[in-house]
mmCIF file of C-alpha atoms in Angstrom:
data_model
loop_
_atom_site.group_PDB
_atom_site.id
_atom_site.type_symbol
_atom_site.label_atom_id
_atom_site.label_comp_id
_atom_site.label_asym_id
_atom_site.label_seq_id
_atom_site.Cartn_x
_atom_site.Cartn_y
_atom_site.Cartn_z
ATOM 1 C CA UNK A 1432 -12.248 -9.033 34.466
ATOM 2 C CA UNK A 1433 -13.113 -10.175 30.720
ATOM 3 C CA UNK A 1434 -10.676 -10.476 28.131
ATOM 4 C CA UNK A 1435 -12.367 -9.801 24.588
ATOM 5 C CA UNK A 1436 -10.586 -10.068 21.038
ATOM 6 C CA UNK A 1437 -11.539 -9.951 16.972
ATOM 7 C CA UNK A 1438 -9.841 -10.937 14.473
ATOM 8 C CA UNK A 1439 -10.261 -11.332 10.621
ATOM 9 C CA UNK A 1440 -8.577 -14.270 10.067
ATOM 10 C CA UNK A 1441 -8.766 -14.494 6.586
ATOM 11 C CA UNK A 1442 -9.749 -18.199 6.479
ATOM 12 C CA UNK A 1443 -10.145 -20.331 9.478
ATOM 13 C CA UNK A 1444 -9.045 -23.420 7.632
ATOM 14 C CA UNK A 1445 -6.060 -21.854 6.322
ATOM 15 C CA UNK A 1446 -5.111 -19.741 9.984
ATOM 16 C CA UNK A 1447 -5.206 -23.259 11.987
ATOM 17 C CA UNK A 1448 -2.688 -24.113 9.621
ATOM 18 C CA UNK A 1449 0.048 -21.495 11.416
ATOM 19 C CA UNK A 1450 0.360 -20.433 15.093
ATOM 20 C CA UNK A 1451 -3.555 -19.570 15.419
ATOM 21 C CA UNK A 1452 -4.870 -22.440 17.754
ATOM 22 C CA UNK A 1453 -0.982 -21.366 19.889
ATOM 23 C CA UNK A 1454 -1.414 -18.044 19.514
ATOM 24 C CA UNK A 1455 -5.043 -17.877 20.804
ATOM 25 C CA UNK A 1456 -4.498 -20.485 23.762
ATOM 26 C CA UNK A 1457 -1.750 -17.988 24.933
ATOM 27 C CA UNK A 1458 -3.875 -14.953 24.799
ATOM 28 C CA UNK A 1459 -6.656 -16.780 26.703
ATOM 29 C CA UNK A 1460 -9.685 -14.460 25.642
ATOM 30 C CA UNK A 1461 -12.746 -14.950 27.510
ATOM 31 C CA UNK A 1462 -14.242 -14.145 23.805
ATOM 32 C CA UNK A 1463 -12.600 -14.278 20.246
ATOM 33 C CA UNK A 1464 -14.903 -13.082 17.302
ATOM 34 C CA UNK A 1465 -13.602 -13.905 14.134
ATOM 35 C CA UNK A 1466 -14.401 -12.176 10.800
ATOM 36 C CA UNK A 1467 -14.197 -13.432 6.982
ATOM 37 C CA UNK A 1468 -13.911 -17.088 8.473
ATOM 38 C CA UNK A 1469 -14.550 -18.246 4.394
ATOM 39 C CA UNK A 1470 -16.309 -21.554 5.585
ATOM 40 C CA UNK A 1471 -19.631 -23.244 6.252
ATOM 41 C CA UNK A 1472 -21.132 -23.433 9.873
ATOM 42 C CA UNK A 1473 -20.035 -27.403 9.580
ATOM 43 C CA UNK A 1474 -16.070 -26.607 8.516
ATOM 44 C CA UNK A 1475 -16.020 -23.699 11.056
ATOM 45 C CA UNK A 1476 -17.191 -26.475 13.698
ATOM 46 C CA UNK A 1477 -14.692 -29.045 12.342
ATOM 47 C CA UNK A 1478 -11.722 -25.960 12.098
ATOM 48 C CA UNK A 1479 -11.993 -24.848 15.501
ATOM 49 C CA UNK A 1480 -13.024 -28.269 17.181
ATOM 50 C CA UNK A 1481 -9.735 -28.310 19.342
ATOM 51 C CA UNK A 1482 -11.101 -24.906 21.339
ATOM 52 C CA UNK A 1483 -12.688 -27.215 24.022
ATOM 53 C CA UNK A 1484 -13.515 -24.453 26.454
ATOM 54 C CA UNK A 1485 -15.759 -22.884 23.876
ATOM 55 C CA UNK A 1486 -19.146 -21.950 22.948
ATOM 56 C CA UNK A 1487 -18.768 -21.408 19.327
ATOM 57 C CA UNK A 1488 -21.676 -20.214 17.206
ATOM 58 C CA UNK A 1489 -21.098 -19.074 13.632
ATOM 59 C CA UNK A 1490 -22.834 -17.356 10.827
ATOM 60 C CA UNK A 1491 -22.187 -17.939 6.943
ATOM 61 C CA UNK A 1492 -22.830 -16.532 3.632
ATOM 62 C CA UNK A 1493 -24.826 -17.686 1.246
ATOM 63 C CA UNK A 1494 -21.703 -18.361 -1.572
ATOM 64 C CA UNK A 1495 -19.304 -21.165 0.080
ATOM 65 C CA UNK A 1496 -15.766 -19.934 1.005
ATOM 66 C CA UNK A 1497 -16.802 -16.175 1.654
ATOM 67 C CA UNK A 1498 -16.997 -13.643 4.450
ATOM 68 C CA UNK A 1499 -18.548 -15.550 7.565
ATOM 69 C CA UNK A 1500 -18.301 -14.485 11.382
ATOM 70 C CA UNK A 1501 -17.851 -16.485 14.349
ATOM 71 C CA UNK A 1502 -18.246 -15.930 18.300
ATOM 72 C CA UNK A 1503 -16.337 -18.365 20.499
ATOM 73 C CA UNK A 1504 -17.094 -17.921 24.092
ATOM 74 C CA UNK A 1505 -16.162 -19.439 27.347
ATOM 75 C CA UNK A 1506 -20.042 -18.214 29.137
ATOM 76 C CA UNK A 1507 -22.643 -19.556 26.830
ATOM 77 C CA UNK A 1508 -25.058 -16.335 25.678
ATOM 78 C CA UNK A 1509 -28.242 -16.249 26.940
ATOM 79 C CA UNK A 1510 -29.258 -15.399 23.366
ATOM 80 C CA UNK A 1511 -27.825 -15.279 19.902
ATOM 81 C CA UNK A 1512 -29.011 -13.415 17.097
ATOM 82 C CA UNK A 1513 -27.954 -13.762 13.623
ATOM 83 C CA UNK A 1514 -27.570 -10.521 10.750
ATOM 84 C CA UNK A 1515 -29.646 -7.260 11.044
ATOM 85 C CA UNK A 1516 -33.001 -8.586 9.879
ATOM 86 C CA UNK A 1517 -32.749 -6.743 6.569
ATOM 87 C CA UNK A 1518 -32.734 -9.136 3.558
ATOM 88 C CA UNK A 1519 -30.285 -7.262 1.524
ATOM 89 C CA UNK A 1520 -27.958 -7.608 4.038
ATOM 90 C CA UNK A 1521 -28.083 -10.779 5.445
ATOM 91 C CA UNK A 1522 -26.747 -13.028 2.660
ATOM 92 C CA UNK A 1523 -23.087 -12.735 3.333
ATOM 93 C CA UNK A 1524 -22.592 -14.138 7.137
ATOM 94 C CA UNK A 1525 -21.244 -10.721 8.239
ATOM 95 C CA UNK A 1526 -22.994 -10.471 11.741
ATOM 96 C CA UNK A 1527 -23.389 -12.766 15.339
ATOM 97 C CA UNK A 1528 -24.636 -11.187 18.201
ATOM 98 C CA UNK A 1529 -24.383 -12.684 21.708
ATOM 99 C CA UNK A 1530 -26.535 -12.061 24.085
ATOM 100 C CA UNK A 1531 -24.853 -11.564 27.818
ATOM 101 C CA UNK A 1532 -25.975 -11.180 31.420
ATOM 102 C CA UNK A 1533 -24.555 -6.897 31.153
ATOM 103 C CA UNK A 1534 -24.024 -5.975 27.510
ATOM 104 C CA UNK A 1535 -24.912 -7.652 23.897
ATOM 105 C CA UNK A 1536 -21.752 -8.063 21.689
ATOM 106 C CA UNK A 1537 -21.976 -7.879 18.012
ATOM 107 C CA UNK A 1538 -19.264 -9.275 15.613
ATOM 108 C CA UNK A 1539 -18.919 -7.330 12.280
ATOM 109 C CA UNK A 1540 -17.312 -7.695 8.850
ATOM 110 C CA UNK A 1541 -18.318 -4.784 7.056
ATOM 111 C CA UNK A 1542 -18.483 -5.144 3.281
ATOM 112 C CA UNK A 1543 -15.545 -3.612 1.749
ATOM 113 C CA UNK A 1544 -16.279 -1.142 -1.046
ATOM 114 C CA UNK A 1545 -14.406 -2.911 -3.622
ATOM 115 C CA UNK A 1546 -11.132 -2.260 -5.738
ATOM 116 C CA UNK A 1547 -13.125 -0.197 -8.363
ATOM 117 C CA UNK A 1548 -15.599 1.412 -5.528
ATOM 118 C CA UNK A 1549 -18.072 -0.664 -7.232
ATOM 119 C CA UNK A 1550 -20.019 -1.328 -3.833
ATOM 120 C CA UNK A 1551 -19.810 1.864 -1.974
ATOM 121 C CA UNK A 1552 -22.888 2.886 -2.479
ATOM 122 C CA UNK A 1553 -23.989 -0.672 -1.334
ATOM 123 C CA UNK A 1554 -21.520 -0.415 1.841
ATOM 124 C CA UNK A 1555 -23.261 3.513 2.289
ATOM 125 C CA UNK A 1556 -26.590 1.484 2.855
ATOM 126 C CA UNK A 1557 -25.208 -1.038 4.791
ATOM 127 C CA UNK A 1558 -23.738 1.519 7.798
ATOM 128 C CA UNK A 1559 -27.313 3.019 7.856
ATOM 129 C CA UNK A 1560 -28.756 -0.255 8.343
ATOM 130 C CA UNK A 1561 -25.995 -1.585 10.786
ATOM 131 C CA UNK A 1562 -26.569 1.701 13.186
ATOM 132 C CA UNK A 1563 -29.988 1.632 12.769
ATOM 133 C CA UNK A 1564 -29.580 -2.493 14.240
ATOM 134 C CA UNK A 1565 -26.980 -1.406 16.979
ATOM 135 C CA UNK A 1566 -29.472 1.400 18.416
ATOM 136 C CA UNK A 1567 -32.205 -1.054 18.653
ATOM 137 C CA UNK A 1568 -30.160 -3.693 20.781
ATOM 138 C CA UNK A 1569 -28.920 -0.737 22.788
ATOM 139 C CA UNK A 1570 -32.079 0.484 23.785
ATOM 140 C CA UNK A 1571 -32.332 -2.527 25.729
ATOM 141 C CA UNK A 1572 -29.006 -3.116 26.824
ATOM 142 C CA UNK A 1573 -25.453 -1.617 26.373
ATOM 143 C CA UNK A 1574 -23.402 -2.886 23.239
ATOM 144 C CA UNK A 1575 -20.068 -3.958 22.216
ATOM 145 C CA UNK A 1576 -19.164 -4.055 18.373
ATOM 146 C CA UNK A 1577 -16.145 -5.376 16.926
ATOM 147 C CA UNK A 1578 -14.563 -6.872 14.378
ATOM 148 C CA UNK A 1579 -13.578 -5.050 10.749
ATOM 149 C CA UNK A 1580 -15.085 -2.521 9.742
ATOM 150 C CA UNK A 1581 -13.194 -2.207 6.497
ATOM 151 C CA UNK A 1582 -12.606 2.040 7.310
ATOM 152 C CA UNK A 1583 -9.513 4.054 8.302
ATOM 153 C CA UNK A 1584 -11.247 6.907 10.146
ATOM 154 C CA UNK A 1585 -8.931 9.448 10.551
ATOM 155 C CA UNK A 1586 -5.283 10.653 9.059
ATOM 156 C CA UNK A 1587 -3.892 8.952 12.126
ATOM 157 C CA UNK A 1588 -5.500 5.740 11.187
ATOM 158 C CA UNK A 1589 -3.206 4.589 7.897
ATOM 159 C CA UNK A 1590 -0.030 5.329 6.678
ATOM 160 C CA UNK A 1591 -0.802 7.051 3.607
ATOM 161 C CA UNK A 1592 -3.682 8.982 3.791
ATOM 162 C CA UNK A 1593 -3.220 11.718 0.851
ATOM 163 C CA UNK A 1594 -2.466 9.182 -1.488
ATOM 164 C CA UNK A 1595 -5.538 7.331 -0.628
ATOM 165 C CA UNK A 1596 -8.584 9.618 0.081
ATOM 166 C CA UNK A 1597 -11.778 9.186 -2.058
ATOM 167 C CA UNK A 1598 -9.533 7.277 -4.461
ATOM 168 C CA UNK A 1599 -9.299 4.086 -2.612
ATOM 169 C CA UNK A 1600 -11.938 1.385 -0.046
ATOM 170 C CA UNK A 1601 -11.630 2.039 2.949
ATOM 171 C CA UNK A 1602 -10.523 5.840 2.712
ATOM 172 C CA UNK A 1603 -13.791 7.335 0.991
ATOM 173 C CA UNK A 1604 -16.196 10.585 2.167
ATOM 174 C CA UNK A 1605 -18.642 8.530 2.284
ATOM 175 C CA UNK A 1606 -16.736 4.953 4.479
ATOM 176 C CA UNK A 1607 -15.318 8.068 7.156
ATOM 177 C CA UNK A 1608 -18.947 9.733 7.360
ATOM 178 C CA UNK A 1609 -20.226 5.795 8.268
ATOM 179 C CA UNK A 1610 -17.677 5.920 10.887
ATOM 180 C CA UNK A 1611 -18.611 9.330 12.518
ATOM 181 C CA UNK A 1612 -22.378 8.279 12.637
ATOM 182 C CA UNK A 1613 -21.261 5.676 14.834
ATOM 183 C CA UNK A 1614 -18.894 7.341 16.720
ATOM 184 C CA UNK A 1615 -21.284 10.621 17.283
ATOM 185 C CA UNK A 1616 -24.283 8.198 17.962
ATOM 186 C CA UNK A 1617 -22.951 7.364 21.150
ATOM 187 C CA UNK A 1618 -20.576 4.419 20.122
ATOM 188 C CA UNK A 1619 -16.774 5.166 21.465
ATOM 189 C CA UNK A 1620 -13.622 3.814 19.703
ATOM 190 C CA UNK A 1621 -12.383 2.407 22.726
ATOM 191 C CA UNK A 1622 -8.495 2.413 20.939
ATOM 192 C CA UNK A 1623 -8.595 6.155 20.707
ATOM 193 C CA UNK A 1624 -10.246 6.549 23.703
ATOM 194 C CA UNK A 1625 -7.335 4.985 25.578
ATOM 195 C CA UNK A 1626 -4.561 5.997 22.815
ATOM 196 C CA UNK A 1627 -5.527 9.641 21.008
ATOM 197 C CA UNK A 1628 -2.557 10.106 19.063
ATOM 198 C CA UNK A 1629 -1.271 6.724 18.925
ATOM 199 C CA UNK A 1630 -0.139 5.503 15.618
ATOM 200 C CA UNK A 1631 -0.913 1.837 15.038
ATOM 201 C CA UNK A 1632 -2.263 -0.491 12.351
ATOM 202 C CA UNK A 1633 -4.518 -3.543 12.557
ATOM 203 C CA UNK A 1634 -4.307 -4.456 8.591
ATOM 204 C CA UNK A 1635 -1.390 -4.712 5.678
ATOM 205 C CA UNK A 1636 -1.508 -5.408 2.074
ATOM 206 C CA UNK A 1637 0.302 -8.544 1.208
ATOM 207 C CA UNK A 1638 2.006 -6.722 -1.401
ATOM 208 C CA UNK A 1639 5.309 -4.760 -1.431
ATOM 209 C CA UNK A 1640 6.034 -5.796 2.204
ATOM 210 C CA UNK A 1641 3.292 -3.532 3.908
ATOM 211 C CA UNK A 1642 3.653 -5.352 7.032
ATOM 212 C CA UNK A 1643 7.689 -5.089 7.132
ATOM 213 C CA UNK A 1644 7.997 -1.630 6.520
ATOM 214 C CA UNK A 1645 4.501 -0.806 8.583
ATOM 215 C CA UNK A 1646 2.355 0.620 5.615
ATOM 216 C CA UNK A 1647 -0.695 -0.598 7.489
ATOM 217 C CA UNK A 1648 -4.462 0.840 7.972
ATOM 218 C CA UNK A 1649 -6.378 0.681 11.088
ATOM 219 C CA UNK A 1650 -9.988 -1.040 10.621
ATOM 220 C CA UNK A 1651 -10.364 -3.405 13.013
ATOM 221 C CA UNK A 1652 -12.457 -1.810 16.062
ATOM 222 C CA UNK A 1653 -13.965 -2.300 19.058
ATOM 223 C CA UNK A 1654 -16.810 0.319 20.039
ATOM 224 C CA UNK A 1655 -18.739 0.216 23.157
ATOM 225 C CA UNK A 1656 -21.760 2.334 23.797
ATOM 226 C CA UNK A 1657 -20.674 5.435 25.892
ATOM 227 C CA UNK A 1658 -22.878 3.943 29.340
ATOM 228 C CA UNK A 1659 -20.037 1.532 30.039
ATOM 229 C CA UNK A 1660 -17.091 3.011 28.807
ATOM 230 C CA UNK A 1661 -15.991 3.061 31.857
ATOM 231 C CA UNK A 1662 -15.730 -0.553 32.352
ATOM 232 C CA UNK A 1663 -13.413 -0.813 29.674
ATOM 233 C CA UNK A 1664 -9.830 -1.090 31.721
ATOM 234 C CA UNK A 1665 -7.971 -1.156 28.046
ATOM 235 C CA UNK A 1666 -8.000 -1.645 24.372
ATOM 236 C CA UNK A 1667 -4.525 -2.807 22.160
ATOM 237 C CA UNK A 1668 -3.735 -3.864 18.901
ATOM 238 C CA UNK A 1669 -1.844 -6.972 18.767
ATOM 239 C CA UNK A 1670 0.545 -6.729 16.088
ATOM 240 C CA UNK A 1671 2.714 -9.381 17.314
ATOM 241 C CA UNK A 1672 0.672 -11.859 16.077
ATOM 242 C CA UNK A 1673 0.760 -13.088 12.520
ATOM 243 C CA UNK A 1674 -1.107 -15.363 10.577
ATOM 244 C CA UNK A 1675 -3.699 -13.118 8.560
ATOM 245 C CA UNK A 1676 -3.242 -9.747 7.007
ATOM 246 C CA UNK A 1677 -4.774 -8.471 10.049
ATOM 247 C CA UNK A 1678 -3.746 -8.914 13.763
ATOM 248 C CA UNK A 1679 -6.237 -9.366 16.486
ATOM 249 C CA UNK A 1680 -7.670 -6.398 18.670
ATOM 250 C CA UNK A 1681 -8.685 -6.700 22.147
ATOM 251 C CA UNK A 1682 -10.131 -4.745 25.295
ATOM 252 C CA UNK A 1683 -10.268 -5.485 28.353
ATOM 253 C CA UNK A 1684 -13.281 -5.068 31.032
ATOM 254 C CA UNK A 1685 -13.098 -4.502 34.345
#
């Protein structure tokens, strides 16, 4: 059985600095994926250089201290590819994938639309493209793709949804139709798979005291194509553990 988690972070350097490096050692993934690591390849290295029992690869953006991905995993990959292969897209460090013996897993962080919406119709481009990717690896082998995909899906999925449809990121038209061409392309949200009507959030502003009183969002996913969803023994949020203004997801495989 494999234990996988992702988890935006929100800085490496600055997460090591709390309960991370416990936190993780105590969950004892067989693979962490980390989003918005906001560090070079080098600093990610030299941040995460206690994680002995790890393969860690990483990718980075282009401007220092922003977005970034990493994969740390106890198998080494047969193969690792870095971005999508579109130019427009691959300046920002937003996308590993690992290789394995039964599935390819992709770590994601999903540009967010902005404050203003001033990227949306960057970020509608971007889901095209990032399908368009994902269907290519799985016509060779199944996929797993995680990490943040900076969307609430559905009503269920954040606290306030009324209040922040087409007004806000992460609650557009056009951010919930990216999410249903992945989910009705044959990609299943293994958390409401397992958990339909579950309420449960994976992110919180930092203002107001989201977190405290639980006005939280959930985009932080794991999707698996729909061949092996039934190796997937579970799928949780872990909002026990602090550190970033997200907490870690995980599933399980059988």
């Amino acid at each position: 059985m494999a234990k996988l988690v992702s988890f935006n972070v929100n800085g490496i350097r600055a997460i090591m600095k709390k309960d991370f490096e416990a936190d993780m050692k105590a969950l004892n993934p067989d693979v962490l994926c980390l989003q918005e690591t906001k560090a070079q390849d080098d600093q990610v290295q030299e941040a995460l250089a206690s994680f002995k029992d790890y393969h860690i690869v990483s990718n980075s953006a282009v401007k220092k201290g922003y977005s970034g991905t990493a994969i740390m995993s106890k198998e080494k990959p047969l193969d690792v590819i870095f971005d999508i292969g579109v130019e427009e897209h691959d300046q920002e460090g937003r996308v590993i994938t690992a290789e394995f013996k039964d599935y390819y897993l992709t770590v994601v962080y999903v540009p967010n639309s902005g404050s203003d919406l001033k990227r949306l119709d960057y970020r509608t481009t971007w889901d095209a493209s990032f399908l368009k990717f994902l269907k290519d690896l799985e016509a060779k082998k199944p996929v797993i793709v995680c990490g943040d995909f900076n969307v609430a899906h559905r009503d269920i999925d954040l606290a306030r949804p009324k209040a922040n449809y087409d007004k806000s990121a992460g609650y557009t038209q056009k951010e919930i139709d990216g999410m249903n061409a992945f989910t009705s392309n044959g990609l299943v949200d293994t958390f409401r798979y397992f958990h339909p009507e579950e309420v449960k959030y994976s992110w919180w502003s930092y203002r107001g005291g989201a977190r405290a009183r639980n006005v939280g969002w959930r985009i932080d996913y794991f999707l698996v194509s729909e061949s092996i969803i039934d190796k997937v023994k579970s799928a949780e949020i872990l909002n026990d553990i602090k550190g970033s203004d997200h907490c870690p997801v995980m599933i399980e495989l059988k």
